[in-house]
Amino acid sequence: MTGLRALALATAGLVLAGCATTAADDVDSAWRPGYFWQSVRGHLGMLAAARPVDAVLADPALAPDLRRRLELGREIRDYASRALALPDNASYRRYADLGRPAAVWNVVAAPELSLTLKTWCFPVLGCVGYRGYFDKTEAEQLAGALRERGWEVNVYGVPAYSTLGKLPGDWFADPLLNTFLRHGEVELARLVFHELAHQVAYAADDTPFNESYATAVERLGSRQWLQQRGRADLIAQTERADRRRAEFRAMTMAARERLDALYRSTASDDDKRRRKAELIAALRDEYARWRDGQWGGDRAYDAWFENVSNAKLGVLAAYNQQVPAFEALFEREGRDWPRFHAAVKDLAARPKAERDAVLAALTARAGAALSPSATR
């Protein structure tokens, strides 16, 4: 408990120094005392609510649905270490009901005529293009302050987050949460695999690298999980959902590229605003055609398209742009999980320009392997 006592002492000092600070006061500085205190308080509250999964399952009065989900969560967690070479530690071996629909709420922001996300810098993590709050009201306060300064802002709930395995002792390990345990089997497996991947390799100041790697692990790992369980039904459902997700991403990334070209052009700001509105309207029309046509009326993405913004498009780009490169790296390493993770850790230790060049070459090689000329 030494780590907990040290953290408690640090927290006590921060309470005295910053209890009156609001989210709106911290628009630019991520580590003013008020923000740090809400982070510490929120995380400690989550950990205090957590109990070992085995202890929760030992309760004869446990609701059957929760029992089934916890048993599945335990099985997925064991599989992650046994079959995917992800860390074998205390993470996701306890359970906490937070009594709310999200673990944290992230705030992302971008200028009116740019897709470059605003960044905040943190110790250990480096600089990232979002800021998280355990209280949705505080997240909305920051969002309001940013909008007053002319930023386009998006606030969205996040079911889980990773501490990267940096905090000492089992008590500080990330638990299973009600916010994502209610998801389906595939979504639950993907989330656990994704968050554990963050503990394997993490490059400071490089969100695209970190999130693309973890996304590749969740996709590759969940596919392997389903194949080994013989779940042909879920494999078919997941492949269909993944195809629609890929089509959604292709659609939005193409729109992002058109907007980026517009923002970088020599057009006047007024012309950029007019053309921006036209491009966003065209994107909504394209989505409606896909939804009502090829997707058979599936309205899963309706909420996203209600308010298209630079902030939303910026997040999509950061999370997915290098996934094909990591999937190609997995193939290059013989689909061997320990070798794959070791290769990623090696990349994370290199300068950003160097690892970007390696990943770009992997993407190009994968594309060439799939091209018609390569298969003749």
Short mmCIF file of C-alpha atoms in Angstrom, two decimals:
data_model
loop_
_atom_site.label_atom_id
_atom_site.label_comp_id
_atom_site.label_asym_id
_atom_site.label_seq_id
_atom_site.Cartn_x
_atom_site.Cartn_y
_atom_site.Cartn_z
CA MET A 1 0.00 0.00 0.00
CA THR A 2 3.07 2.30 -0.11
CA GLY A 3 2.08 3.60 -3.52
CA LEU A 4 -1.45 4.37 -2.30
CA ARG A 5 -0.17 6.32 0.72
CA ALA A 6 2.18 8.34 -1.47
CA LEU A 7 -0.62 9.12 -3.89
CA ALA A 8 -2.93 10.07 -1.02
CA LEU A 9 -0.36 12.53 0.35
CA ALA A 10 0.11 14.10 -3.06
CA THR A 11 -3.66 14.32 -3.45
CA ALA A 12 -4.09 16.04 -0.09
CA GLY A 13 -1.68 18.78 -1.11
CA LEU A 14 -3.46 19.26 -4.41
CA VAL A 15 -6.86 19.55 -2.71
CA LEU A 16 -5.63 22.44 -0.61
CA ALA A 17 -4.03 24.12 -3.59
CA GLY A 18 -6.68 23.64 -6.24
CA CYS A 19 -10.12 22.73 -4.98
CA ALA A 20 -11.64 25.92 -6.43
CA THR A 21 -10.29 25.40 -9.94
CA THR A 22 -12.90 24.57 -12.59
CA ALA A 23 -12.51 22.81 -15.90
CA ALA A 24 -13.13 26.06 -17.74
CA ASP A 25 -10.11 27.62 -16.00
CA ASP A 26 -7.82 24.94 -17.45
CA VAL A 27 -8.40 25.39 -21.18
CA ASP A 28 -4.72 25.28 -22.09
CA SER A 29 -2.86 23.93 -19.05
CA ALA A 30 -3.52 20.24 -18.48
CA TRP A 31 -1.82 19.96 -15.11
CA ARG A 32 -3.19 22.76 -13.01
CA PRO A 33 -4.10 21.38 -9.56
CA GLY A 34 -7.86 21.25 -10.20
CA TYR A 35 -7.50 18.97 -13.19
CA PHE A 36 -4.95 16.73 -11.52
CA TRP A 37 -7.17 16.41 -8.45
CA GLN A 38 -10.23 15.31 -10.42
CA SER A 39 -8.04 12.73 -12.17
CA VAL A 40 -6.69 11.32 -8.91
CA ARG A 41 -10.06 11.43 -7.17
CA GLY A 42 -11.87 9.78 -10.07
CA HIS A 43 -9.31 7.03 -10.49
CA LEU A 44 -9.13 6.24 -6.78
CA GLY A 45 -12.92 6.11 -6.61
CA MET A 46 -12.99 3.59 -9.42
CA LEU A 47 -10.34 1.42 -7.76
CA ALA A 48 -12.05 1.59 -4.37
CA ALA A 49 -15.24 0.21 -5.95
CA ALA A 50 -13.44 -2.78 -7.47
CA ARG A 51 -13.62 -6.31 -6.05
CA PRO A 52 -11.90 -9.49 -7.28
CA VAL A 53 -13.97 -11.17 -9.97
CA ASP A 54 -13.81 -14.50 -8.14
CA ALA A 55 -15.21 -12.87 -5.00
CA VAL A 56 -18.08 -11.29 -6.93
CA LEU A 57 -18.87 -14.62 -8.58
CA ALA A 58 -18.92 -16.33 -5.18
CA ASP A 59 -22.04 -14.32 -4.22
CA PRO A 60 -25.05 -16.68 -4.65
CA ALA A 61 -27.36 -13.67 -5.06
CA LEU A 62 -25.45 -12.35 -8.08
CA ALA A 63 -27.72 -11.56 -11.02
CA PRO A 64 -27.49 -14.32 -13.67
CA ASP A 65 -26.70 -11.92 -16.51
CA LEU A 66 -23.86 -10.27 -14.58
CA ARG A 67 -22.54 -13.71 -13.60
CA ARG A 68 -22.45 -14.78 -17.24
CA ARG A 69 -20.70 -11.59 -18.30
CA LEU A 70 -18.11 -11.80 -15.52
CA GLU A 71 -17.34 -15.42 -16.38
CA LEU A 72 -16.90 -14.42 -20.00
CA GLY A 73 -14.71 -11.50 -18.98
CA ARG A 74 -12.52 -13.80 -16.88
CA GLU A 75 -12.17 -16.23 -19.78
CA ILE A 76 -11.24 -13.42 -22.19
CA ARG A 77 -8.69 -12.04 -19.75
CA ASP A 78 -6.99 -15.42 -19.34
CA TYR A 79 -6.95 -15.89 -23.12
CA ALA A 80 -5.29 -12.51 -23.65
CA SER A 81 -2.18 -13.57 -21.75
CA ARG A 82 -2.18 -17.24 -22.69
CA ALA A 83 -2.77 -16.91 -26.44
CA LEU A 84 -1.93 -13.30 -27.38
CA ALA A 85 1.16 -12.77 -25.18
CA LEU A 86 -0.43 -9.75 -23.52
CA PRO A 87 0.64 -8.90 -19.94
CA ASP A 88 -0.21 -11.48 -17.28
CA ASN A 89 -0.93 -9.20 -14.36
CA ALA A 90 -3.79 -8.01 -12.17
CA SER A 91 -5.41 -5.87 -14.86
CA TYR A 92 -9.08 -6.75 -15.53
CA ARG A 93 -9.19 -9.36 -12.77
CA ARG A 94 -11.42 -7.20 -10.55
CA TYR A 95 -14.84 -5.69 -11.24
CA ALA A 96 -16.33 -2.29 -10.42
CA ASP A 97 -19.82 -0.90 -11.01
CA LEU A 98 -19.35 2.86 -11.41
CA GLY A 99 -23.05 3.64 -11.53
CA ARG A 100 -22.62 5.71 -14.72
CA PRO A 101 -22.57 4.94 -18.47
CA ALA A 102 -18.93 5.87 -19.16
CA ALA A 103 -15.64 5.60 -17.33
CA VAL A 104 -14.53 9.03 -18.52
CA TRP A 105 -15.62 11.69 -20.98
CA ASN A 106 -13.03 12.89 -23.47
CA VAL A 107 -12.91 16.41 -24.87
CA VAL A 108 -11.32 16.94 -28.28
CA ALA A 109 -11.06 20.22 -30.15
CA ALA A 110 -9.93 21.52 -33.54
CA PRO A 111 -9.89 24.99 -35.13
CA GLU A 112 -12.69 26.08 -37.44
CA LEU A 113 -10.48 25.78 -40.54
CA SER A 114 -8.03 23.03 -39.59
CA LEU A 115 -8.06 19.32 -38.77
CA THR A 116 -5.14 19.57 -36.33
CA LEU A 117 -6.35 18.60 -32.86
CA LYS A 118 -5.56 20.73 -29.87
CA THR A 119 -3.06 18.91 -27.63
CA TRP A 120 -2.47 18.80 -23.89
CA CYS A 121 0.78 17.51 -22.38
CA PHE A 122 1.06 15.21 -19.35
CA PRO A 123 3.86 13.60 -17.36
CA VAL A 124 4.67 10.04 -18.57
CA LEU A 125 2.00 10.06 -21.30
CA GLY A 126 3.47 12.97 -23.24
CA CYS A 127 1.18 15.12 -25.40
CA VAL A 128 -2.21 13.83 -26.54
CA GLY A 129 -5.08 15.24 -28.57
CA TYR A 130 -7.75 14.93 -25.88
CA ARG A 131 -8.46 15.59 -22.21
CA GLY A 132 -10.47 13.21 -20.05
CA TYR A 133 -12.86 13.86 -17.15
CA PHE A 134 -14.56 11.48 -14.75
CA ASP A 135 -17.44 13.95 -14.44
CA LYS A 136 -19.38 14.72 -17.62
CA THR A 137 -20.35 18.15 -16.30
CA GLU A 138 -16.69 19.14 -16.01
CA ALA A 139 -16.03 17.89 -19.53
CA GLU A 140 -18.91 20.02 -20.81
CA GLN A 141 -17.53 23.05 -18.93
CA LEU A 142 -14.22 22.73 -20.75
CA ALA A 143 -16.04 22.18 -24.03
CA GLY A 144 -18.03 25.37 -23.49
CA ALA A 145 -14.89 27.38 -22.73
CA LEU A 146 -13.21 26.05 -25.86
CA ARG A 147 -16.23 26.88 -28.02
CA GLU A 148 -16.18 30.44 -26.69
CA ARG A 149 -12.61 30.67 -28.03
CA GLY A 150 -13.73 29.52 -31.48
CA TRP A 151 -12.78 25.84 -31.32
CA GLU A 152 -14.94 23.06 -32.77
CA VAL A 153 -15.41 20.58 -29.92
CA ASN A 154 -16.60 17.02 -29.43
CA VAL A 155 -17.35 15.41 -26.05
CA TYR A 156 -17.76 11.63 -26.02
CA GLY A 157 -18.00 8.92 -23.40
CA VAL A 158 -15.22 6.35 -23.14
CA PRO A 159 -16.04 2.94 -21.63
CA ALA A 160 -12.47 2.28 -20.43
CA TYR A 161 -8.97 3.70 -20.31
CA SER A 162 -5.54 2.30 -19.60
CA THR A 163 -3.03 3.35 -16.94
CA LEU A 164 -0.38 1.60 -19.08
CA GLY A 165 0.53 -0.64 -16.14
CA LYS A 166 2.55 2.24 -14.69
CA LEU A 167 1.02 2.27 -11.20
CA PRO A 168 2.53 -0.11 -8.61
CA GLY A 169 0.73 -3.05 -7.02
CA ASP A 170 -2.34 -5.10 -7.84
CA TRP A 171 -4.71 -2.63 -6.15
CA PHE A 172 -3.94 -0.03 -8.84
CA ALA A 173 -4.54 -2.41 -11.76
CA ASP A 174 -7.30 -1.52 -14.23
CA PRO A 175 -10.56 -3.39 -13.42
CA LEU A 176 -13.42 -4.67 -15.52
CA LEU A 177 -16.17 -2.04 -15.48
CA ASN A 178 -19.92 -2.04 -15.88
CA THR A 179 -19.39 0.57 -18.62
CA PHE A 180 -18.09 -2.07 -21.03
CA LEU A 181 -19.02 -5.41 -19.48
CA ARG A 182 -22.52 -4.94 -20.90
CA HIS A 183 -21.14 -5.04 -24.44
CA GLY A 184 -21.35 -8.13 -26.63
CA GLU A 185 -18.71 -10.85 -26.58
CA VAL A 186 -16.68 -9.49 -29.49
CA GLU A 187 -16.75 -5.92 -28.23
CA LEU A 188 -15.71 -7.03 -24.73
CA ALA A 189 -12.81 -9.10 -26.08
CA ARG A 190 -11.65 -6.28 -28.30
CA LEU A 191 -11.70 -3.75 -25.50
CA VAL A 192 -9.69 -5.93 -23.11
CA PHE A 193 -7.16 -6.79 -25.82
CA HIS A 194 -6.91 -3.12 -26.84
CA GLU A 195 -6.29 -1.78 -23.36
CA LEU A 196 -3.77 -4.50 -22.48
CA ALA A 197 -1.87 -3.70 -25.67
CA HIS A 198 -1.25 -0.20 -24.34
CA GLN A 199 0.73 -1.82 -21.52
CA VAL A 200 3.04 -3.57 -24.00
CA ALA A 201 4.24 -0.64 -26.11
CA TYR A 202 3.61 3.09 -25.82
CA ALA A 203 5.36 5.89 -27.71
CA ALA A 204 5.19 9.29 -26.02
CA ASP A 205 3.63 12.07 -28.12
CA ASP A 206 2.42 9.68 -30.84
CA THR A 207 -1.30 8.98 -30.55
CA PRO A 208 -1.63 7.51 -34.09
CA PHE A 209 1.07 4.92 -33.33
CA ASN A 210 -0.33 3.94 -29.94
CA GLU A 211 -3.97 3.69 -30.95
CA SER A 212 -3.32 2.04 -34.31
CA TYR A 213 -1.22 -0.65 -32.63
CA ALA A 214 -3.84 -1.33 -29.96
CA THR A 215 -6.60 -1.38 -32.59
CA ALA A 216 -4.63 -3.89 -34.67
CA VAL A 217 -4.21 -6.10 -31.57
CA GLU A 218 -7.94 -5.99 -30.82
CA ARG A 219 -8.87 -6.91 -34.40
CA LEU A 220 -6.32 -9.67 -34.83
CA GLY A 221 -6.88 -11.02 -31.33
CA SER A 222 -10.67 -11.08 -31.51
CA ARG A 223 -10.55 -12.84 -34.89
CA GLN A 224 -8.30 -15.51 -33.41
CA TRP A 225 -10.54 -15.79 -30.32
CA LEU A 226 -13.64 -16.41 -32.41
CA GLN A 227 -11.93 -18.89 -34.72
CA GLN A 228 -10.65 -20.97 -31.83
CA ARG A 229 -14.10 -20.99 -30.21
CA GLY A 230 -15.74 -22.07 -33.46
CA ARG A 231 -18.18 -19.15 -33.36
CA ALA A 232 -19.12 -19.05 -37.03
CA ASP A 233 -22.21 -16.97 -36.22
CA LEU A 234 -20.23 -14.25 -34.48
CA ILE A 235 -17.50 -14.36 -37.10
CA ALA A 236 -20.07 -13.61 -39.81
CA GLN A 237 -21.68 -10.81 -37.75
CA THR A 238 -18.30 -9.31 -36.91
CA GLU A 239 -17.09 -9.42 -40.50
CA ARG A 240 -20.26 -7.66 -41.63
CA ALA A 241 -19.88 -4.99 -38.93
CA ASP A 242 -16.20 -4.59 -39.77
CA ARG A 243 -17.01 -4.11 -43.45
CA ARG A 244 -19.47 -1.36 -42.58
CA ARG A 245 -16.97 0.18 -40.21
CA ALA A 246 -14.35 0.11 -42.96
CA GLU A 247 -16.80 1.71 -45.39
CA PHE A 248 -17.64 4.36 -42.82
CA ARG A 249 -13.95 5.09 -42.30
CA ALA A 250 -13.24 5.22 -46.03
CA MET A 251 -16.15 7.62 -46.48
CA THR A 252 -15.12 9.91 -43.63
CA MET A 253 -11.39 9.78 -44.42
CA ALA A 254 -12.06 10.78 -48.03
CA ALA A 255 -14.09 13.73 -46.74
CA ARG A 256 -11.29 14.53 -44.31
CA GLU A 257 -8.76 14.63 -47.16
CA ARG A 258 -10.99 16.97 -49.17
CA LEU A 259 -11.41 19.28 -46.18
CA ASP A 260 -7.69 19.20 -45.40
CA ALA A 261 -6.86 20.19 -48.97
CA LEU A 262 -9.37 23.03 -48.71
CA TYR A 263 -7.95 24.30 -45.41
CA ARG A 264 -4.41 24.27 -46.82
CA SER A 265 -5.42 26.08 -49.99
CA THR A 266 -4.96 29.79 -50.70
CA ALA A 267 -8.73 30.44 -50.75
CA SER A 268 -10.08 33.16 -48.50
CA ASP A 269 -11.50 32.20 -45.13
CA ASP A 270 -15.01 33.07 -46.31
CA ASP A 271 -14.62 30.81 -49.34
CA LYS A 272 -13.26 28.04 -47.13
CA ARG A 273 -16.27 28.31 -44.82
CA ARG A 274 -18.70 28.14 -47.75
CA ARG A 275 -16.93 25.18 -49.36
CA LYS A 276 -16.59 23.44 -45.97
CA ALA A 277 -20.38 23.55 -45.51
CA GLU A 278 -20.86 22.07 -48.99
CA LEU A 279 -18.38 19.24 -48.35
CA ILE A 280 -20.00 18.32 -45.03
CA ALA A 281 -23.46 18.34 -46.62
CA ALA A 282 -22.15 16.07 -49.38
CA LEU A 283 -20.71 13.70 -46.76
CA ARG A 284 -24.09 13.47 -45.01
CA ASP A 285 -25.81 12.75 -48.32
CA GLU A 286 -23.29 10.02 -49.13
CA TYR A 287 -23.86 8.41 -45.74
CA ALA A 288 -27.63 8.47 -46.24
CA ARG A 289 -27.23 6.64 -49.56
CA TRP A 290 -25.06 3.94 -47.95
CA ARG A 291 -27.37 3.61 -44.96
CA ASP A 292 -30.53 3.27 -46.98
CA GLY A 293 -28.91 1.22 -49.76
CA GLN A 294 -26.01 -1.18 -49.18
CA TRP A 295 -26.51 -1.18 -45.40
CA GLY A 296 -30.17 -2.06 -45.57
CA GLY A 297 -31.33 0.77 -43.33
CA ASP A 298 -28.78 0.24 -40.54
CA ARG A 299 -28.82 3.55 -38.62
CA ALA A 300 -25.89 2.76 -36.32
CA TYR A 301 -23.94 5.81 -37.44
CA ASP A 302 -26.80 8.32 -37.42
CA ALA A 303 -25.68 9.92 -34.15
CA TRP A 304 -22.16 10.51 -35.47
CA PHE A 305 -23.46 12.35 -38.52
CA GLU A 306 -25.76 14.64 -36.54
CA ASN A 307 -22.90 17.08 -35.96
CA VAL A 308 -19.94 16.55 -38.26
CA SER A 309 -16.95 18.63 -37.16
CA ASN A 310 -13.20 18.94 -37.55
CA ALA A 311 -12.84 17.57 -34.03
CA LYS A 312 -14.70 14.36 -34.89
CA LEU A 313 -12.79 13.87 -38.15
CA GLY A 314 -9.47 14.53 -36.42
CA VAL A 315 -10.06 11.79 -33.84
CA LEU A 316 -10.95 9.24 -36.50
CA ALA A 317 -7.71 9.90 -38.31
CA ALA A 318 -5.57 9.63 -35.19
CA TYR A 319 -7.01 6.29 -34.12
CA ASN A 320 -6.87 4.30 -37.34
CA GLN A 321 -4.44 5.52 -39.94
CA GLN A 322 -1.60 3.03 -39.22
CA VAL A 323 -3.65 -0.11 -38.48
CA PRO A 324 -2.87 -1.75 -41.87
CA ALA A 325 0.84 -1.32 -41.18
CA PHE A 326 0.61 -3.14 -37.85
CA GLU A 327 -1.45 -5.92 -39.42
CA ALA A 328 1.26 -6.26 -42.08
CA LEU A 329 3.90 -6.34 -39.33
CA PHE A 330 2.02 -9.19 -37.64
CA GLU A 331 2.16 -11.16 -40.89
CA ARG A 332 5.85 -10.33 -41.36
CA GLU A 333 6.58 -11.73 -37.90
CA GLY A 334 4.94 -15.04 -38.83
CA ARG A 335 1.73 -14.32 -36.87
CA ASP A 336 3.83 -14.94 -33.76
CA TRP A 337 2.51 -12.76 -30.95
CA PRO A 338 5.71 -12.44 -28.83
CA ARG A 339 7.75 -11.57 -31.93
CA PHE A 340 5.11 -9.08 -33.06
CA HIS A 341 5.00 -7.29 -29.70
CA ALA A 342 8.82 -7.19 -29.57
CA ALA A 343 8.92 -5.60 -33.02
CA VAL A 344 6.38 -2.97 -31.95
CA LYS A 345 8.36 -2.16 -28.79
CA ASP A 346 11.44 -1.72 -30.94
CA LEU A 347 9.55 0.71 -33.16
CA ALA A 348 8.21 2.63 -30.14
CA ALA A 349 11.80 3.22 -28.98
CA ARG A 350 12.84 4.76 -32.31
CA PRO A 351 12.47 8.42 -33.33
CA LYS A 352 9.02 9.20 -34.70
CA ALA A 353 10.23 9.93 -38.23
CA GLU A 354 11.99 6.57 -38.37
CA ARG A 355 9.05 4.51 -37.13
CA ASP A 356 6.67 6.38 -39.45
CA ALA A 357 8.91 5.46 -42.38
CA VAL A 358 8.93 1.79 -41.35
CA LEU A 359 5.14 1.71 -40.99
CA ALA A 360 4.64 3.48 -44.32
CA ALA A 361 6.80 0.85 -46.03
CA LEU A 362 4.79 -1.94 -44.40
CA THR A 363 1.53 -0.37 -45.57
CA ALA A 364 2.84 -0.06 -49.12
CA ARG A 365 4.05 -3.66 -49.11
CA ALA A 366 0.69 -4.92 -47.85
CA GLY A 367 -1.13 -2.92 -50.53
CA ALA A 368 1.12 -4.28 -53.26
CA ALA A 369 0.51 -7.86 -52.07
CA LEU A 370 -3.24 -7.35 -52.46
CA SER A 371 -3.16 -5.54 -55.80
CA PRO A 372 -4.49 -7.32 -58.95
CA SER A 373 -1.07 -7.21 -60.62
CA ALA A 374 0.50 -9.01 -57.66
CA THR A 375 -1.95 -11.90 -57.86
CA ARG A 376 -1.67 -12.63 -61.57
#
